Tab-separated table of C-alpha atoms and ligand atoms in Angstrom:
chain	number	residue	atom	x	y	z
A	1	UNK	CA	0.000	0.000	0.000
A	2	UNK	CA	0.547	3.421	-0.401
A	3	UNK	CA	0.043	6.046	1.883
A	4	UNK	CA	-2.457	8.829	1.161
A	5	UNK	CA	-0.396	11.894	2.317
A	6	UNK	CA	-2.316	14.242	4.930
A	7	UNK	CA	-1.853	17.965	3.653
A	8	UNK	CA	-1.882	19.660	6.822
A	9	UNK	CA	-0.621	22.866	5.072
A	10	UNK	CA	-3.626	23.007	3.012
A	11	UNK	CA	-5.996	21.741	6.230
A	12	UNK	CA	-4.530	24.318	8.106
A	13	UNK	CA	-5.173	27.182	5.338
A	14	UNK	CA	-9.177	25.672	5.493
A	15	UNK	CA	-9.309	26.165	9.591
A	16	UNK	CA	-7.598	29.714	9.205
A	17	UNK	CA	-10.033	30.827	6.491
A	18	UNK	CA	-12.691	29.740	8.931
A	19	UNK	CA	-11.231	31.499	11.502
A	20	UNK	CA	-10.967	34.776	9.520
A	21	UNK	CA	-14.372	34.566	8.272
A	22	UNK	CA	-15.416	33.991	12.134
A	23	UNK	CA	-14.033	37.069	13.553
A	24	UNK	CA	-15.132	39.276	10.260
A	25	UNK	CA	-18.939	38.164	11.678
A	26	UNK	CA	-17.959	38.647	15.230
A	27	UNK	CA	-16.562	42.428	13.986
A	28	UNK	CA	-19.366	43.194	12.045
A	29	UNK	CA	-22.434	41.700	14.080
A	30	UNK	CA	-21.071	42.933	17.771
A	31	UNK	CA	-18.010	44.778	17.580
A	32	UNK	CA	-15.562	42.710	18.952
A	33	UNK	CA	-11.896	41.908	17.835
A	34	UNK	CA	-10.840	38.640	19.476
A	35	UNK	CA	-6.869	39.522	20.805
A	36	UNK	CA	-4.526	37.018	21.819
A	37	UNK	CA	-1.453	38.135	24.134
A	38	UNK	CA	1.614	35.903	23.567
A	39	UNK	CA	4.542	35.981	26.507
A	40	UNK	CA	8.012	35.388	25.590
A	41	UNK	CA	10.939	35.342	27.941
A	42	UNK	CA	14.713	34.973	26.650
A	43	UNK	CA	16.367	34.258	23.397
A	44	UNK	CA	15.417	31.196	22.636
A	45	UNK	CA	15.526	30.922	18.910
A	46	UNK	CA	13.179	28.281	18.033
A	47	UNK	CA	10.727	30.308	20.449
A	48	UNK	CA	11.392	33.464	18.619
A	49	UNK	CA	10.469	31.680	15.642
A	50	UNK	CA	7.091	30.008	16.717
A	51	UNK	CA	5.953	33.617	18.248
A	52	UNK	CA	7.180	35.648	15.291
A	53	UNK	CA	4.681	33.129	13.270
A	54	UNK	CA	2.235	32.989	15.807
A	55	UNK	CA	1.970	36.904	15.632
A	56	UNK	CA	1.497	37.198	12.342
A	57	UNK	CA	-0.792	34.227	11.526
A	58	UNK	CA	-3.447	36.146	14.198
A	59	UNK	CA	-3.108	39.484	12.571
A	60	UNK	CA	-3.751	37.354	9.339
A	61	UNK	CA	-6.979	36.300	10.672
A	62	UNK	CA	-7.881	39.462	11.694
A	63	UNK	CA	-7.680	39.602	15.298
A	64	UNK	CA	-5.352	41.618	17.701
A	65	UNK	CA	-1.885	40.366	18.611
A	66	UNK	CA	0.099	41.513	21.721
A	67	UNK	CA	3.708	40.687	22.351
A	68	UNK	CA	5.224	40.513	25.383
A	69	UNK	CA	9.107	39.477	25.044
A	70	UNK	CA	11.275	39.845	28.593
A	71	UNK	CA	14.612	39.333	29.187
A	72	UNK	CA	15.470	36.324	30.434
A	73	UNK	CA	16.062	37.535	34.144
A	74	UNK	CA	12.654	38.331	34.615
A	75	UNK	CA	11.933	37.325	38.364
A	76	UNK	CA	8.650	35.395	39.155
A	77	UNK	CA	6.879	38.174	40.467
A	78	UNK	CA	7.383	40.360	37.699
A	79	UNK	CA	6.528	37.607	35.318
A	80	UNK	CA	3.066	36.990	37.617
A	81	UNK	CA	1.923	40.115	37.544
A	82	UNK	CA	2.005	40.170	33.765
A	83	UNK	CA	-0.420	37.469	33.730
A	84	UNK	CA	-2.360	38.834	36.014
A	85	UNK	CA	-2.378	42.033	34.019
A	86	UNK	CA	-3.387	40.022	30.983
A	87	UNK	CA	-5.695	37.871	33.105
A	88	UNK	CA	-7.981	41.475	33.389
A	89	UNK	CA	-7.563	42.904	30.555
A	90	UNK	CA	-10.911	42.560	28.509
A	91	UNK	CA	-9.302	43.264	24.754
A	92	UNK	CA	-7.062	39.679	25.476
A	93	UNK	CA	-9.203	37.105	25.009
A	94	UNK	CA	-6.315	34.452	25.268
A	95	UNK	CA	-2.894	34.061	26.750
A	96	UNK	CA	-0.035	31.772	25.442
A	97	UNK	CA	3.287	32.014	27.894
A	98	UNK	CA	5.681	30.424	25.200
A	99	UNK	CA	7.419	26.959	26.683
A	100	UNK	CA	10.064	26.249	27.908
A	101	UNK	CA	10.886	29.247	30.991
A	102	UNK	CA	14.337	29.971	31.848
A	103	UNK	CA	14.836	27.546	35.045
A	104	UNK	CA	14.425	29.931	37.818
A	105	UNK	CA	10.975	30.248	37.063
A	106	UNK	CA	8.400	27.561	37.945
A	107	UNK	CA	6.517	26.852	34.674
A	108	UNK	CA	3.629	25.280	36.443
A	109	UNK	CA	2.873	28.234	38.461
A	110	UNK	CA	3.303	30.577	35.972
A	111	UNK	CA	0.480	28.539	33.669
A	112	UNK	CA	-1.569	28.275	36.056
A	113	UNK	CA	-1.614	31.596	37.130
A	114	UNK	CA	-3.633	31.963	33.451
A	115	UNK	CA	-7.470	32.673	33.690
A	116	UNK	CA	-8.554	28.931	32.150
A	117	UNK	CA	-10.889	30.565	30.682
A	118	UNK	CA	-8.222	32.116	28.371
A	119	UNK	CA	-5.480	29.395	28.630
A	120	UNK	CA	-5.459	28.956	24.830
A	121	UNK	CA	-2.846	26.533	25.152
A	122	UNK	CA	-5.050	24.419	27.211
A	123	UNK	CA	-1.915	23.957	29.730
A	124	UNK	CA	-3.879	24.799	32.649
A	125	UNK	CA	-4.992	21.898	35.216
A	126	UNK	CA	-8.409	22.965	35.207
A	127	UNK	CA	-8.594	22.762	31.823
A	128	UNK	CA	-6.524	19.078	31.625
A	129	UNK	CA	-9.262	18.475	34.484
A	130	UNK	CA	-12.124	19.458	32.417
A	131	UNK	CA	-10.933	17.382	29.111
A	132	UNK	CA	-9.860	14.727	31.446
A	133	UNK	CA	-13.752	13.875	32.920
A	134	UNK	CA	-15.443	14.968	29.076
A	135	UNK	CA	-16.327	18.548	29.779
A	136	UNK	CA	-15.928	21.752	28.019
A	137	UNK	CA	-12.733	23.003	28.165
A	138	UNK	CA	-9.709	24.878	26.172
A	139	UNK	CA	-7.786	21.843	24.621
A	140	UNK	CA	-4.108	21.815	23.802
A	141	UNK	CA	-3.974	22.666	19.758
A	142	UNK	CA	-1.194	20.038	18.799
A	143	UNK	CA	-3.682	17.275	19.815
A	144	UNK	CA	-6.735	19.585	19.022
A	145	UNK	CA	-4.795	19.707	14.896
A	146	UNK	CA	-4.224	16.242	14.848
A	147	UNK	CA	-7.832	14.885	15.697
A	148	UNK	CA	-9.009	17.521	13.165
A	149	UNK	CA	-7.093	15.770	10.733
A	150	UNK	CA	-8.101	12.476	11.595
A	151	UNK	CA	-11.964	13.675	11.669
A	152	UNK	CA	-11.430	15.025	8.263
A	153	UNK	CA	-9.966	11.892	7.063
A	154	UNK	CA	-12.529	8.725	8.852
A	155	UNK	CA	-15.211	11.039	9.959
A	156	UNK	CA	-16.044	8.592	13.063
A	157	UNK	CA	-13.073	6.997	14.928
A	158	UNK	CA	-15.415	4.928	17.284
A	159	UNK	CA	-14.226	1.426	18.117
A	160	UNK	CA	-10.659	2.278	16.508
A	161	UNK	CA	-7.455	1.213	18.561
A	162	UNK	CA	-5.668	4.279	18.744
A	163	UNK	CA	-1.646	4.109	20.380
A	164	UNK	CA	-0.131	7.431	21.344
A	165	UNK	CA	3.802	6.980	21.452
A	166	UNK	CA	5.052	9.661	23.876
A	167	UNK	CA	3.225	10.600	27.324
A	168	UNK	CA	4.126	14.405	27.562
A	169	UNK	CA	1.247	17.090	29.061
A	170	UNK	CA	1.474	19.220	25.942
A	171	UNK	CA	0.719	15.908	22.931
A	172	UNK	CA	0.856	12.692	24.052
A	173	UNK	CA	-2.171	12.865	27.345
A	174	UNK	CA	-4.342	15.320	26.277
A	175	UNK	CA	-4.072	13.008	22.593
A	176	UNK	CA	-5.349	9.973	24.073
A	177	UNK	CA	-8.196	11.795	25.935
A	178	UNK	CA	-9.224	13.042	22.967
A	179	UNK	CA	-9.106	9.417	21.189
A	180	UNK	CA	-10.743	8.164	24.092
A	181	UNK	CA	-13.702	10.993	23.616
A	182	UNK	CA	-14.196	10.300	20.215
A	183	UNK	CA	-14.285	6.631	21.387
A	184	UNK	CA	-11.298	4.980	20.693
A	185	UNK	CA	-9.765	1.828	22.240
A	186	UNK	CA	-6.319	3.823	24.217
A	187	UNK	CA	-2.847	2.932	24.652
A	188	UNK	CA	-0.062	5.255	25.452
A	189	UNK	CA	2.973	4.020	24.428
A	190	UNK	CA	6.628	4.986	25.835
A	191	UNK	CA	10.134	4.766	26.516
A	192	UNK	CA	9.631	2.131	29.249
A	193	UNK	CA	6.695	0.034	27.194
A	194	UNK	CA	7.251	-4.089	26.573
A	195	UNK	CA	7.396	-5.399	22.629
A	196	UNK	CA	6.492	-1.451	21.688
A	197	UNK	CA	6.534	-2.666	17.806
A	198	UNK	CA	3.587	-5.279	18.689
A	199	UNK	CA	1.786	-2.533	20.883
A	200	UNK	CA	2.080	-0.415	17.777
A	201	UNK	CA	1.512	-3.104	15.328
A	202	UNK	CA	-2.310	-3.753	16.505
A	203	UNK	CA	-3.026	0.165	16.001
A	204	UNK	CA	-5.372	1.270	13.232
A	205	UNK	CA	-3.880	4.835	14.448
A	206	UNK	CA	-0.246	5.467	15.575
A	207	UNK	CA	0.321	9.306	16.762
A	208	UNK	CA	4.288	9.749	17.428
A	209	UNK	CA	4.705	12.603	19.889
A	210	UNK	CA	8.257	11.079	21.431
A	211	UNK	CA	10.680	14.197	20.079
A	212	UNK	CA	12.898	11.459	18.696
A	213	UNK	CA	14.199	11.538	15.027
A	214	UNK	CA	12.607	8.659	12.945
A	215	UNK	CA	12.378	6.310	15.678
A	216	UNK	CA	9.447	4.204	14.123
A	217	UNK	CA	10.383	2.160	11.661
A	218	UNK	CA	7.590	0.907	8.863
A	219	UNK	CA	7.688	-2.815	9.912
A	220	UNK	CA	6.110	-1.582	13.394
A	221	UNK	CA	2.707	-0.351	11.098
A	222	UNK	CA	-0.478	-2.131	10.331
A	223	UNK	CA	-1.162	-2.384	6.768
A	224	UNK	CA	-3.938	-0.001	5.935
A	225	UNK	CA	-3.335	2.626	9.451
A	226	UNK	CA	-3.344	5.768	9.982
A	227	UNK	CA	0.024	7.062	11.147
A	228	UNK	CA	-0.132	10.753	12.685
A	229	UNK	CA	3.726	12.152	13.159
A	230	UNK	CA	3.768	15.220	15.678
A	231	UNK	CA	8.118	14.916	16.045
A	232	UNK	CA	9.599	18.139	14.255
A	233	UNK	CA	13.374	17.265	14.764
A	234	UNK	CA	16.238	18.649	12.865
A	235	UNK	CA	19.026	16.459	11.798
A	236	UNK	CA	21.886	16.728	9.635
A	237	UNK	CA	22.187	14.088	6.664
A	238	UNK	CA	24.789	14.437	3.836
A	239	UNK	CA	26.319	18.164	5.391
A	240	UNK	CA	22.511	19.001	4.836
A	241	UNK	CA	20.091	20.219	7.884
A	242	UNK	CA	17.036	18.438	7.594
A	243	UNK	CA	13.572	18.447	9.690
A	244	UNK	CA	12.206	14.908	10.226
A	245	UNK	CA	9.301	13.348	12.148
A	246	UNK	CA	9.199	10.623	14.557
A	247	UNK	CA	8.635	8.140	12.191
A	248	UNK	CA	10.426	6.856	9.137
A	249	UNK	CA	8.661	8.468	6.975
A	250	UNK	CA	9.525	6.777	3.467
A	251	UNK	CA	8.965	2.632	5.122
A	252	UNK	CA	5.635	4.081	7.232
A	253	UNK	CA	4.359	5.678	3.639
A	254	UNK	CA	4.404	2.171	2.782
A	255	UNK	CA	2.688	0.251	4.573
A	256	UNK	CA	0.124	3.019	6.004
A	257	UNK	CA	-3.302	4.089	4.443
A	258	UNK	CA	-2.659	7.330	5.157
A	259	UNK	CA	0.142	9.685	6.870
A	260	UNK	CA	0.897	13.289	7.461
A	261	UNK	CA	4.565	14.966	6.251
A	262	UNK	CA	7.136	16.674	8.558
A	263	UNK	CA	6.960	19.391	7.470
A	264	UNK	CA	3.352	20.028	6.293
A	265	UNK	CA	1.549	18.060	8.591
A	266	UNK	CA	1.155	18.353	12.082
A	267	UNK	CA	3.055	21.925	12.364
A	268	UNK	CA	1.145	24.043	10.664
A	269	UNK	CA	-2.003	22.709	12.189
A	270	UNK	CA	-1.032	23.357	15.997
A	271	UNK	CA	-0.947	27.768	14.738
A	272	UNK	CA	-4.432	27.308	13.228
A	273	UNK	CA	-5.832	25.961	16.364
A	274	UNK	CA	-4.036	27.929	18.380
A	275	UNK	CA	-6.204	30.328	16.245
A	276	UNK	CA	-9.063	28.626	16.548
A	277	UNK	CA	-9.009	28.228	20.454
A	278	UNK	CA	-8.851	31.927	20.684
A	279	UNK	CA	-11.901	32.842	18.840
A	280	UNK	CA	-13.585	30.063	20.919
A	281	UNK	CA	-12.360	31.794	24.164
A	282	UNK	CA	-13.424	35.066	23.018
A	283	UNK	CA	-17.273	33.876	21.851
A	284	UNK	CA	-17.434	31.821	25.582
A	285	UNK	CA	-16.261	35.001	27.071
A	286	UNK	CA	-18.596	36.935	25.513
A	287	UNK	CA	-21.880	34.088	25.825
A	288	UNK	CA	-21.914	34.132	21.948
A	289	UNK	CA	-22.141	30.705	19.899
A	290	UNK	CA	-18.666	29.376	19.277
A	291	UNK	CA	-17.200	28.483	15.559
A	292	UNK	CA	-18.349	25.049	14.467
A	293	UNK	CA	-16.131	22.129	13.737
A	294	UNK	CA	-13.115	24.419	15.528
A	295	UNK	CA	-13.457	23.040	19.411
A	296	UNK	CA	-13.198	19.481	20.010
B	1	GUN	N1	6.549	25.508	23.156
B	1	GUN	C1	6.500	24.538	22.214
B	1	GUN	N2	5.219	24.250	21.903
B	1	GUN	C2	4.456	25.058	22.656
B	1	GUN	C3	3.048	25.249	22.752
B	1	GUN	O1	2.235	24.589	22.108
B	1	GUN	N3	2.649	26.203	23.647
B	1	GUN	C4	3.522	26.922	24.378
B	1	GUN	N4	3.022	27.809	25.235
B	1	GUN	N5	4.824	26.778	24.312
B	1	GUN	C5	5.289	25.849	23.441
């Protein structure tokens, strides 16, 4: 077999027209621009990156986008009482603190200093609480892009057996809860699991979220599955820097039914919902109907 690739680049451009055409109604009909405040502390270059794109994707859509970049001595307290600026503020509508914090601050405090009501990341416990016992909630956008995709691809994923490789807060748990919501048979795969290939053999959906470069070979896939790759790693191959997934992409393509690229698969999706979740938090905030087919 071969794989049927999953554009996410072109999925992504289809949730971010949505989005656009979402807040032009929620402009026109009641005067209100949806603004997401993004936090960045230190140099971190990949950071810089994501924000820089981040920034401009929500001016793309038409909403408002505040920066906040600090040097990486911030203290705690000053860092706090940003949030809790942001946290009152009723033209910010959602608030991303850009992972990972220098070390001298406490990264779980500092999230969860965010109103949950506008923890667009989803990062909050309340909010991990909330998806975690089936209830409305802001949900985490890598896992949020990745069951779009596999939504747009089955429609239903009842009764499917679903392994998430890779356990982390921000993919791998909030992943599986979503399977498990849509009503799929769970396993969360990792670093410490017995005869992983055979674990990962008897899925009809692999999502790799493990950060580690092509670790799944094509012999661990069911002929026929669905293979969802979240890595984003950059390696060098022939004096060349490359960006590969967490799966090998050209032996998975061949024995999956379907498969999404690094790059233009998961990546671009995470921005869109990122999107997506804020235009949700500003329609809750404001009791309005939220954007169909953009919340989980
Ligand atoms: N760093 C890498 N990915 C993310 C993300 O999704 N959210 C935040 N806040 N920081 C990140």
């Amino acid at each position: 077999m071969t794989a049927q690739i999953i554009d996410g680049k072109a999925f992504s451009a289809k949730v971010r027209e949505q989005v656009a055409a979402h807040v032009a109604r929620l402009k026109e009909e009641h005067g209100i621009t949806p603004g997401l405040a993004v936090v960045l502390v230190g140099e971190d270059p990949a950071s810089q990156v994501y924000v820089r794109s981040k920034g401009k994707q929500t001016v793309e859509a038409g909403m408002n986008s505040y920066e906040h970049k600090f040097d990486a001595t911030i203290s705690e307290e000053e860092l706090l009482a940003i949030v809790d600026k942001l946290n009152k503020d009723p033209d910010v509508h959602g608030i991303l603190v850009q992972l990972p914090l220098p070390d001298h601050l406490d990264s779980d405090l500092v999230i969860n200093s965010i109103d949950p009501a506008k923890d667009v990341d989803g990062f909050h416990i309340s909010n991990v609480g909330l998806l975690g016992t089936g209830q409305k909630s802001m949900v985490p956008c890598t896992p949020l892009g990745c069951l779009m995709m596999l939504r747009e691809h089955h429609g239903s994923l009842s009764g499917m057996d679903a392994v998430v490789l890779g356990r982390s807060n921000i993919v791998g748990k909030p992943m599986a809860q979503l399977l498990l919501g849509d009503s799929c048979t769970v396993t969360i795969a990792h670093s410490r699991t017995k005869d992983l290939p055979e674990v990962v053999r008897r899925a009809d959906i692999v999502v790799a979220a493990v950060g580690r470069p092509e670790m799944v070979p094509g012999d661990w896939i069911k002929e026929g599955a669905t293979v969802i790759d979240v890595g984003i790693n950059r390696i060098e191959r022939e004096g060349k820097n490359k960006l590969v997934g967490d799966v090998d992409f050209d032996s998975c393509a061949a024995r999956a039914g379907a498969i999404t690229p690094v790059p233009g698969g998961v990546g671009p999706m995470t921005i869109a919902c990122l999107l997506a979740n804020t235009v949700t938090a500003c329609c809750r905030a404001n009791g309005l109907p939220e954007p169909e087919g953009l919340t989980a």
